Coordinates of C-alpha atoms and ligand atoms in Angstrom, one line a residue:
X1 CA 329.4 -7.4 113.7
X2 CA 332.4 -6.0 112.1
X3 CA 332.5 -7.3 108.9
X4 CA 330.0 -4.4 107.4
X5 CA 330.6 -4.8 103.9
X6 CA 333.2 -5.7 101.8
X7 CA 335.1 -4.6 98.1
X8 CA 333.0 -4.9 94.7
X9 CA 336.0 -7.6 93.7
X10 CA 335.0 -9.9 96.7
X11 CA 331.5 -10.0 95.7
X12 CA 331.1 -10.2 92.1
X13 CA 334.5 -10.9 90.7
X14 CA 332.7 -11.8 87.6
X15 CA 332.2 -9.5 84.3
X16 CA 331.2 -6.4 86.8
X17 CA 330.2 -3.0 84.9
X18 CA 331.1 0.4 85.6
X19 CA 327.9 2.0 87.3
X20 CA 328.3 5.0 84.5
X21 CA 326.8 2.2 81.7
X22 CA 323.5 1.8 83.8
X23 CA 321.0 4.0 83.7
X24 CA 318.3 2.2 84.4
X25 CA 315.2 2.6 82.1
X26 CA 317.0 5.0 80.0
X27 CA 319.6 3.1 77.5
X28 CA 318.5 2.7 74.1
X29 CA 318.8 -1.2 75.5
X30 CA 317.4 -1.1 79.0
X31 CA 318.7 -3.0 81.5
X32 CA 316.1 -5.9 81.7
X33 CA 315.8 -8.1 85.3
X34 CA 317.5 -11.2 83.4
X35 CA 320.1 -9.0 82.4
X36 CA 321.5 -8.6 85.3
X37 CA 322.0 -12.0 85.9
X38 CA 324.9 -12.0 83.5
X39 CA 325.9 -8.1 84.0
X40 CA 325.5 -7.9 87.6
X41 CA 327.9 -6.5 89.5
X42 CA 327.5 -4.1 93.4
X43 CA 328.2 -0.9 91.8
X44 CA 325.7 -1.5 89.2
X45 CA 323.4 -2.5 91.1
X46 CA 323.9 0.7 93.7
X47 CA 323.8 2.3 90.6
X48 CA 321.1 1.4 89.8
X49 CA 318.9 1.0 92.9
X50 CA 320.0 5.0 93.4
X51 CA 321.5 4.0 96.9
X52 CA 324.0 1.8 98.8
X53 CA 322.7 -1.3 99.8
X54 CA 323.4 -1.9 103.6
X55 CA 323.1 -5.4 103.8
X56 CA 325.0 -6.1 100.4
X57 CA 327.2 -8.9 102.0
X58 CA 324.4 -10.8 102.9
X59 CA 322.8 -10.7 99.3
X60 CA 322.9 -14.0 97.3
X61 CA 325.0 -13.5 94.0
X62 CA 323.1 -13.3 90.9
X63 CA 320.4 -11.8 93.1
X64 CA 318.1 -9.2 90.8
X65 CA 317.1 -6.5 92.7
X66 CA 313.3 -5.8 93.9
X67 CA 313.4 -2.5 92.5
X68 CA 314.2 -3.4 89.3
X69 CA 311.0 -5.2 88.1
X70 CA 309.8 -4.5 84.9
X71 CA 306.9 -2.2 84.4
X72 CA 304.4 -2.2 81.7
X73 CA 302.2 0.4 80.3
X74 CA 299.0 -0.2 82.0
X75 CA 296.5 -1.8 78.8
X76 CA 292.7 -1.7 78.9
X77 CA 290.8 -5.0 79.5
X78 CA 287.2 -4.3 79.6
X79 CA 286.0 -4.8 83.0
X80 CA 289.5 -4.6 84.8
X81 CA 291.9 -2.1 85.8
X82 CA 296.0 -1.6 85.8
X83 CA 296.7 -4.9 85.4
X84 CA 299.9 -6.2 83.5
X85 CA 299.0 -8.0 79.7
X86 CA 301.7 -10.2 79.2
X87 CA 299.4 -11.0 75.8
X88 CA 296.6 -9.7 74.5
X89 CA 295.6 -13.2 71.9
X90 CA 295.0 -15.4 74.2
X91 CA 294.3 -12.4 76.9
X92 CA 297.0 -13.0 80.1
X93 CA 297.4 -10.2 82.2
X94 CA 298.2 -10.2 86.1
X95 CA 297.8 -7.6 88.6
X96 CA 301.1 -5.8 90.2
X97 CA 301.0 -6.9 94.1
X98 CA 300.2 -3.8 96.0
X99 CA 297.1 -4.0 94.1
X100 CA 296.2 -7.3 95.5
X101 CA 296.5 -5.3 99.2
X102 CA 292.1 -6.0 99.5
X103 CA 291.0 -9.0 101.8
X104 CA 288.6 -9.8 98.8
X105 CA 290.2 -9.5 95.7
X106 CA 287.7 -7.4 93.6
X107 CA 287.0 -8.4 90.3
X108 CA 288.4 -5.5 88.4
X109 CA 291.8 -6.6 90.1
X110 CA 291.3 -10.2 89.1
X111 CA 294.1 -11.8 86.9
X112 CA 292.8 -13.6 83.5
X113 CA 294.4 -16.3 82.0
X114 CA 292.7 -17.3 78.7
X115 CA 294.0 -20.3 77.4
X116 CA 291.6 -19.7 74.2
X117 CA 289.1 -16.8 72.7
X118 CA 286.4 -16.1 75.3
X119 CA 283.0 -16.1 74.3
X120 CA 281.3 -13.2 72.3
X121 CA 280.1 -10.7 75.6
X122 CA 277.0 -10.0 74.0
X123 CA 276.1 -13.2 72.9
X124 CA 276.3 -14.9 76.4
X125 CA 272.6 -15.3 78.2
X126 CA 272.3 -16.5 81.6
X127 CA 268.8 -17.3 81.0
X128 CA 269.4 -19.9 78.6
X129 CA 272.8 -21.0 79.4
X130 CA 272.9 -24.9 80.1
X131 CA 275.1 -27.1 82.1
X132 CA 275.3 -30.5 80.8
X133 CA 276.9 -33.3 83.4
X134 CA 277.7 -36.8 82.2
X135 CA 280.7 -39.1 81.6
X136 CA 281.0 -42.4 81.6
X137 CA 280.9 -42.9 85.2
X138 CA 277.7 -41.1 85.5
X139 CA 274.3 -42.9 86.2
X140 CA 272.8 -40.7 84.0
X141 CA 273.2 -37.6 81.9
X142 CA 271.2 -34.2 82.9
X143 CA 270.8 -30.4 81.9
X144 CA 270.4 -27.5 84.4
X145 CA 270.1 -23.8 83.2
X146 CA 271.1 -21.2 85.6
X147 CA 267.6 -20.8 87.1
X148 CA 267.4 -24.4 87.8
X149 CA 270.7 -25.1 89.8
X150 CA 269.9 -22.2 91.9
X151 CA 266.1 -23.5 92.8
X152 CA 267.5 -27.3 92.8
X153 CA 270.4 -27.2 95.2
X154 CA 271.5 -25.0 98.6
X155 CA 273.6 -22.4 97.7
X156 CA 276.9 -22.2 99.5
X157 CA 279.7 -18.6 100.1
X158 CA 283.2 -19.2 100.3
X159 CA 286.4 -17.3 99.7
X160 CA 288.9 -19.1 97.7
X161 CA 291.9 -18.6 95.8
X162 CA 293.1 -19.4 93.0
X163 CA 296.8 -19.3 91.4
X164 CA 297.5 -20.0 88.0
X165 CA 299.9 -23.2 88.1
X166 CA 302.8 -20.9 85.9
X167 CA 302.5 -17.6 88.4
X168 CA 306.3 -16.9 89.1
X169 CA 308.0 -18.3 85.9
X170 CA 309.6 -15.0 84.8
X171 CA 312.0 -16.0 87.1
X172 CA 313.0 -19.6 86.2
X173 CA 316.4 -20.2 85.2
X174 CA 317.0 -21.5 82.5
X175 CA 313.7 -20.0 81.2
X176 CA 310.5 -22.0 80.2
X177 CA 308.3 -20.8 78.0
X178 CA 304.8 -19.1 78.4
X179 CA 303.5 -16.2 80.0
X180 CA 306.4 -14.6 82.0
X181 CA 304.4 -14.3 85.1
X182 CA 306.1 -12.4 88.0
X183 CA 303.7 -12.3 91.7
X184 CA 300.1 -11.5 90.2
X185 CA 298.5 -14.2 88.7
X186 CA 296.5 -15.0 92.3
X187 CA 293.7 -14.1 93.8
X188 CA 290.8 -14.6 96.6
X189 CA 287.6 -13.8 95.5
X190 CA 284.4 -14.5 97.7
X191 CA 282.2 -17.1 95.3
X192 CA 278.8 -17.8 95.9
X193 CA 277.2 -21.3 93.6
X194 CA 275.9 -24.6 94.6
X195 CA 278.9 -27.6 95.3
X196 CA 279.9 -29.4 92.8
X197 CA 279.2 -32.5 95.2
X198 CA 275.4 -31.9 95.6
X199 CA 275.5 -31.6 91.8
X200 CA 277.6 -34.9 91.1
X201 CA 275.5 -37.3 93.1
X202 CA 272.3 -36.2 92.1
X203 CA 273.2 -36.9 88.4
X204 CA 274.5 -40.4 90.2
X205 CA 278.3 -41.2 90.3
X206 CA 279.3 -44.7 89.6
X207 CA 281.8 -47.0 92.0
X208 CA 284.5 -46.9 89.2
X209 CA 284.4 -42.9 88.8
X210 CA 288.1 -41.3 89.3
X211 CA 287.6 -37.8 88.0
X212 CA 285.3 -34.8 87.5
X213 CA 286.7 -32.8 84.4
X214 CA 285.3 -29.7 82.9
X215 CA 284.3 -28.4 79.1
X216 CA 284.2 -24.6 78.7
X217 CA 282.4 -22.4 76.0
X218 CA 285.4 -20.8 75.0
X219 CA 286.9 -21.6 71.6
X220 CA 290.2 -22.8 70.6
X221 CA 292.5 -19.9 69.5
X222 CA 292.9 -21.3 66.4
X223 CA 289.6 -21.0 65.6
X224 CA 289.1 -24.7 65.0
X225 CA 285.8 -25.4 66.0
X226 CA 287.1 -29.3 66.4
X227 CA 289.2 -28.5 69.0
X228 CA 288.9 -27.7 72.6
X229 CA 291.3 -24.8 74.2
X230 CA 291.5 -26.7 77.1
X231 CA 289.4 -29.3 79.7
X232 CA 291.0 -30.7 82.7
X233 CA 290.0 -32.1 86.1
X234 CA 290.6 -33.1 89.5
X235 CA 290.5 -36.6 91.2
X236 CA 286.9 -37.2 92.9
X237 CA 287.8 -36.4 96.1
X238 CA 289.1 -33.1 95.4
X239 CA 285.4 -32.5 93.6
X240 CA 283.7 -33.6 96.4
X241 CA 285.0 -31.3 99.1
X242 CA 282.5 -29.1 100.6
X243 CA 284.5 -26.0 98.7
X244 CA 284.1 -27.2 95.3
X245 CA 281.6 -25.3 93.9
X246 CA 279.6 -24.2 90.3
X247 CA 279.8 -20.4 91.3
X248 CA 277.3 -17.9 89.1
X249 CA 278.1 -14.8 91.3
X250 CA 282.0 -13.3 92.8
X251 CA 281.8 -10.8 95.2
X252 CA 278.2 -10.8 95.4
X253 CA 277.7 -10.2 91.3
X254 CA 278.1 -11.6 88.0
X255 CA 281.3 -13.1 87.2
X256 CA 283.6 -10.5 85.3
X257 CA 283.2 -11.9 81.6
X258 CA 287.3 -12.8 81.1
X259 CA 286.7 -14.8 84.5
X260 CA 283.9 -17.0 83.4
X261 CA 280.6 -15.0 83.0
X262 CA 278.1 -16.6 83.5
X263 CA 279.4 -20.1 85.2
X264 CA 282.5 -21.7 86.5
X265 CA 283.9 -24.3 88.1
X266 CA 285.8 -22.9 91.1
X267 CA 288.4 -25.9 93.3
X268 CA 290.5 -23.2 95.8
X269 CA 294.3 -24.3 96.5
X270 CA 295.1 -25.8 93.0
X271 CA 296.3 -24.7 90.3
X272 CA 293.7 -22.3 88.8
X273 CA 293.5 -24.2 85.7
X274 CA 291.4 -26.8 87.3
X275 CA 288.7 -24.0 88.0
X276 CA 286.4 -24.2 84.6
X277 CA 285.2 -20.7 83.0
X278 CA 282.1 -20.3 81.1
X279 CA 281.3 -23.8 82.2
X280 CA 279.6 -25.7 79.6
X281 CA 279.7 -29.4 80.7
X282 CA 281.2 -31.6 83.9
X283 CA 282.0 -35.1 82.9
X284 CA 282.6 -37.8 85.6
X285 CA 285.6 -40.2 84.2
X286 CA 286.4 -43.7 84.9
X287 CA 290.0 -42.8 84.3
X288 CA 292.5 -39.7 84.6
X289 CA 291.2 -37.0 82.2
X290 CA 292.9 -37.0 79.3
X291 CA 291.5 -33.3 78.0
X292 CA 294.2 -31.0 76.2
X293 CA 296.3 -29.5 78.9
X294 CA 295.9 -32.5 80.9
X295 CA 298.1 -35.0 79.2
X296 CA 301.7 -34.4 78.1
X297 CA 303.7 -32.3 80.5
X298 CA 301.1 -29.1 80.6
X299 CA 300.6 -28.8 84.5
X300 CA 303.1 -31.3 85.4
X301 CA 306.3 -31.5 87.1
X302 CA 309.0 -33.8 87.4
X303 CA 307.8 -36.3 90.1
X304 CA 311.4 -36.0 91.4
X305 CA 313.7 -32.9 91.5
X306 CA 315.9 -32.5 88.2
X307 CA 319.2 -30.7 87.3
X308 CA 317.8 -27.3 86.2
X309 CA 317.4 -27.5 82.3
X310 CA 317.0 -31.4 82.4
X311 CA 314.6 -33.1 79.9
X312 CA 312.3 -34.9 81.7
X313 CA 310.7 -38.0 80.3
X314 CA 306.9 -37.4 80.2
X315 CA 306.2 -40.8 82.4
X316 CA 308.8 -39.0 84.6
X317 CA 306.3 -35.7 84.8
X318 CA 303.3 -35.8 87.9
X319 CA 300.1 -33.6 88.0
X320 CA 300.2 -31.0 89.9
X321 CA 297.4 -31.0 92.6
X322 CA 297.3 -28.8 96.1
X323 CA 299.6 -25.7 95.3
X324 CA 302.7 -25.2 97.6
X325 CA 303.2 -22.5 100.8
X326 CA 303.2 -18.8 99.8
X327 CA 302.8 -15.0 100.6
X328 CA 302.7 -11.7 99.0
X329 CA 303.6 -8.0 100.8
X330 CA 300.9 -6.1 98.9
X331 CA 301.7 -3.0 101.1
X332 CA 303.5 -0.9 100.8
X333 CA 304.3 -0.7 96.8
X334 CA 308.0 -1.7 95.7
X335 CA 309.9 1.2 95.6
X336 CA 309.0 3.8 98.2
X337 CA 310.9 5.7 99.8
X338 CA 310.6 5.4 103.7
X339 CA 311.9 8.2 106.6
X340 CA 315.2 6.4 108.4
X341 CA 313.8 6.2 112.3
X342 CA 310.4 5.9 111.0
X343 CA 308.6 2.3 111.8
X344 CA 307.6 1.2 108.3
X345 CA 303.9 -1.2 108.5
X346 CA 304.0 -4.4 106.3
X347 CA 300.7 -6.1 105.1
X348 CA 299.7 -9.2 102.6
X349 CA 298.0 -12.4 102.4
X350 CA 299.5 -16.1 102.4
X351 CA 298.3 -19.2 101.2
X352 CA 299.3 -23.0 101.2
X353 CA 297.2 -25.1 98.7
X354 CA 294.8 -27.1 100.2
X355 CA 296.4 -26.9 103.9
X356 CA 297.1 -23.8 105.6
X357 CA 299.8 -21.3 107.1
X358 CA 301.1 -21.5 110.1
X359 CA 303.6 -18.7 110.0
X360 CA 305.2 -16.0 108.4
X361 CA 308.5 -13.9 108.3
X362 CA 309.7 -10.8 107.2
X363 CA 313.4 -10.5 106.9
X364 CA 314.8 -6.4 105.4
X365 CA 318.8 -8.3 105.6
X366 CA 318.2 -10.8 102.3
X367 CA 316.7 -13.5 104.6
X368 CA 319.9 -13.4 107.3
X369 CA 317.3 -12.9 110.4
X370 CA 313.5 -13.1 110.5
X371 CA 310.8 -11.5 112.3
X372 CA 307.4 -13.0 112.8
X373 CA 304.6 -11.3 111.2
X374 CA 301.0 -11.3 112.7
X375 CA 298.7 -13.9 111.1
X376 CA 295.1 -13.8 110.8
X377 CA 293.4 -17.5 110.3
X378 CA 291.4 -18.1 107.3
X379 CA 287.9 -16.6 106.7
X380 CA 287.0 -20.2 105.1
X381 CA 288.8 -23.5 104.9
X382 CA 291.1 -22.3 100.9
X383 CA 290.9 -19.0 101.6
X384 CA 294.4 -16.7 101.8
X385 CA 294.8 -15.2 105.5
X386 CA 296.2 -12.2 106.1
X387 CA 299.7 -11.2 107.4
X388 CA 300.5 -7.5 109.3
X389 CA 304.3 -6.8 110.8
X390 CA 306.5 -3.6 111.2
X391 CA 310.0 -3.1 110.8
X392 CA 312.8 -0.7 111.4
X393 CA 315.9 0.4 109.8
X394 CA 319.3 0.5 110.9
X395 CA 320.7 3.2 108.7
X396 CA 319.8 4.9 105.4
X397 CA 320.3 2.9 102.0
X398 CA 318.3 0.4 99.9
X399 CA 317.2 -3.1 101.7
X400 CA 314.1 -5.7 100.6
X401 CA 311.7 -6.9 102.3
X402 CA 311.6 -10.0 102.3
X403 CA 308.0 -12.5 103.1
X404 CA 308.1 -16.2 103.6
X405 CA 305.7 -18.0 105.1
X406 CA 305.3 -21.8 106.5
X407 CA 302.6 -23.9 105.9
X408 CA 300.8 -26.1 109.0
X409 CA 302.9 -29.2 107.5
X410 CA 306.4 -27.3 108.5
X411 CA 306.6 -26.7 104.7
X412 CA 308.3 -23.1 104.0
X413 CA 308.9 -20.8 100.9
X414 CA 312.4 -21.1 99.4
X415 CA 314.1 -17.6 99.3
X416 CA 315.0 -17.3 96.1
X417 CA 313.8 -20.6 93.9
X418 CA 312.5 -23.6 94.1
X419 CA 313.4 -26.5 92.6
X420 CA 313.3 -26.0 88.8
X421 CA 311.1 -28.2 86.1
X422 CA 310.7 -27.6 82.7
X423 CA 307.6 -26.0 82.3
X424 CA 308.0 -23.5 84.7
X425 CA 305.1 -24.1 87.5
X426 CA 305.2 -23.5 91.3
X427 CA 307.7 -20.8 91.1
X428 CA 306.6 -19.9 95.6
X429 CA 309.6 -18.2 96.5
X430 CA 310.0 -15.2 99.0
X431 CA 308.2 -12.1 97.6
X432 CA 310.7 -9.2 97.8
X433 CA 310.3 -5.6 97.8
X434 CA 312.0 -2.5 97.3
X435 CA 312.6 0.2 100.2
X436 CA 315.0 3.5 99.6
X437 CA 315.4 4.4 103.4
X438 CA 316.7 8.4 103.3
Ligands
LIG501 N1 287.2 -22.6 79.9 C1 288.4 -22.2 80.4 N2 288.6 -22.3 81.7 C2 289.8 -21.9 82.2 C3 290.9 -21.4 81.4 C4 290.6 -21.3 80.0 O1 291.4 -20.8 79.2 N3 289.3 -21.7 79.5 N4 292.1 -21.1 81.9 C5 292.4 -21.8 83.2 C6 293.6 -21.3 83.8 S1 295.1 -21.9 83.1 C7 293.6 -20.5 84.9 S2 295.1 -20.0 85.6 C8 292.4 -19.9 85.4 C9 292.4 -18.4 85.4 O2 291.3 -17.9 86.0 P1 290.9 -16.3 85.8 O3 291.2 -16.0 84.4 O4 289.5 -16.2 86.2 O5 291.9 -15.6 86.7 O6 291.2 -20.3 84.6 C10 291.3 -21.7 84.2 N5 290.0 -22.0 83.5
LIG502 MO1 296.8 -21.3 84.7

């Protein structure tokens, strides 16, 4: 190989900045990750990595580097611990990746995405709390408390995960709205409740039933008491699956209140908004739900790829159901600094919707060659397996690591992005990291 790297000029002939303007984290204006989309140029961005970057000629242009990602001041959230708040009314906060590094995810490092105001904490009683199911494709209506799901139906374990349907947006171009996501809106918790199926057909589920929906205790963030934050659903078969379960304890305990103390709905491998908290009432439906943030284009994306930034006709827009291929390097932490002729070790989990992983890669040249990591099979059938590789470096500098892995339909992560939409959903490209190699 003798093409090691070429000029500045080559690379990013476009707008490029003298390296004595960046300072990262230091300018009255910081330099944010978007901005160097527009400002980017290879001495800023050695600049501002602190290094040279080895395997610069390989890097796509427009590329952001790992190390750049934007740090918050850690904010209290009862009950949980350095996560990110991307808002505090409705409470979304996510939790950075090398805290995800636990085979169980533990509740104080679970993300919360409230789509409403939560119910009062002191107010909530397990010992009184009902669960109403009906619909219109019920044979009946019924009422369990707490007390009497648990002594009426076998209770059943499983690890699942769940991923909010917008984790990845921040880096959607051009940008959709909502919570700016980056990695950490996932997590596997261990769930322990009674399935949703033993449930369903003791209530009695007609021939013309299509979809289970949920109904929540939470209140709408208005404060309108006439309206519902939000209630969606999945087809029956999806709520029929042995996983499918009304869970009462995570991790062996109570639900953490901002995750659905003291009931929810929990279907692994969709988007997490399908997964009811402070469950209230399941309603079987003769027809698609039609709750708020089921209709319109809220969890929907174009049924066929668009030009990014396309409007997209709402009868153009499909539901999204089993969530796509993807990974996470949870060890080490972006940023470290690692000895040159030193093996570095890689860990993380990956995950593929209702299906499951077949492989996965770790690349330190921008995705140019690929080593195969060690993969662990799933604890349960929805649960995330876990990944371990190591890798060395050539010389000293800055590189990512790169993870992709490939789902048991031949299905891979996309390096960099997938296919745009609108609302910015399914963002399950390559999880990158930073390494300064000295
Ligand atoms: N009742 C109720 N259930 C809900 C929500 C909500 O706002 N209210 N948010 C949904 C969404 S969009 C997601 S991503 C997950 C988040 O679960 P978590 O907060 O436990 O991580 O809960 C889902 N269930
Ligand atoms: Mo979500």
């Amino acid at each position: 190989m003798s093409h090691k790297r070429r000029g500045i000029h080559e690379l990013y002939s476009d707008d490029p900045i003298a390296a004595d303007e960046l300072v990262w984290g230091r300018k009255s204006d910081p330099l944010t990750r978007r901005g160097f989309l527009t400002k980017g140029g290879l001495a800023a961005m050695s600049a501002a990595v602190g290094a040279s970057i080895p395997f610069a000629h390989l890097m796509p242009g427009g590329l952001i580097p790992a190390a750049l990602a934007q740090s918050d001041e850690p904010f209290v959230i009862p009950g949980k611990e350095d996560l990110i708040v991307l808002n505090d009314r409705p409470i979304n906060a996510e939790t950075p990746a090398h805290l995800l590094d636990d085979r169980v995810t533990p509740g104080k490092y679970l993300f919360v995405r409230n789509n409403g105001r939560e119910p009062a904490m002191p107010g909530i009683d397990p010992a009184t709390w009902t669960l109403e199911v009906g619909g219109e494709s019920a044979e009946r209506t019924a009422s369990f408390t707490i007390d009497e799901l648990q002594a009426t139906f076998r209770h059943y374990t499983y690890q699942l995960q769940i991923e909010c349907g917008g984790n990845g947006r921040s880096e959607f171009v051009p940008p959709a709205g909502g919570n700016q996501w980056s990695v950490g809106a996932v997590g596997c918790p261990q769930w322990t409740g009674v399935r949703l199926r033993d449930v369903l057909e003791h209530v009695g589920i007609r021939d013309d039933a299509v979809y289970v929906a949920y109904y929540g205790a939470d209140a709408h963030a208005s404060g309108d008491p006439n309206k519902v934050p939000i209630s969606r659903g999945v087809p029956l078969a999806k709520a029929l699956e042995k996983e499918s379960l009304i869970a009462w304890a995570m991790n062996g305990e109570d639900i953490p209140h901002l995750n659905g103390y003291p009931l929810r709905l929990v279907c692994g491998g969709w988007p997490a908004s399908v997964s009811g908290k402070w469950l209230a009432r399941i309603v079987i439906r003769n027809q698609v739900h039609d709750g708020p943030k089921m209709t319109g284009s809220a969890y929907r994306v174009p049924c066929e790829p668009v030009a990014p930034g396309s409007e997209v006709p709402e009868d153009q827009m499909c539901i999204i159901e089993s969530m796509p291929v993807k990974s996470l390097i949870t060890y080490p932490k972006s940023g470290i600094e690692h000895a040159l002729g030193e093996k570095l070790a890689l860990r993380g989990h990956a995950w593929a919707g209702d299906s499951s992983v077949d492989t996965v890669h770790v690349s330190i040249d921008f995705g140019a060659t690929w080593q195969k990591a060690k993969l662990e099979k799933p604890v349960n059938r929805l649960a995330w397996q876990h990944w371990k590789a190591k890798v060395g470096f050539p010389e000293s500098g800055y590189y990512e690591i790169w993870a992709r892995a490939t789902d048991s339909e031949g299905h891979a992560q996309p390096m960099v992005l997938p296919g745009w939409n609108p609302k910015g959903y399914l963002n399950n490209a390559c999880h990158r990291i930073a390494v300064q190699v000295a």
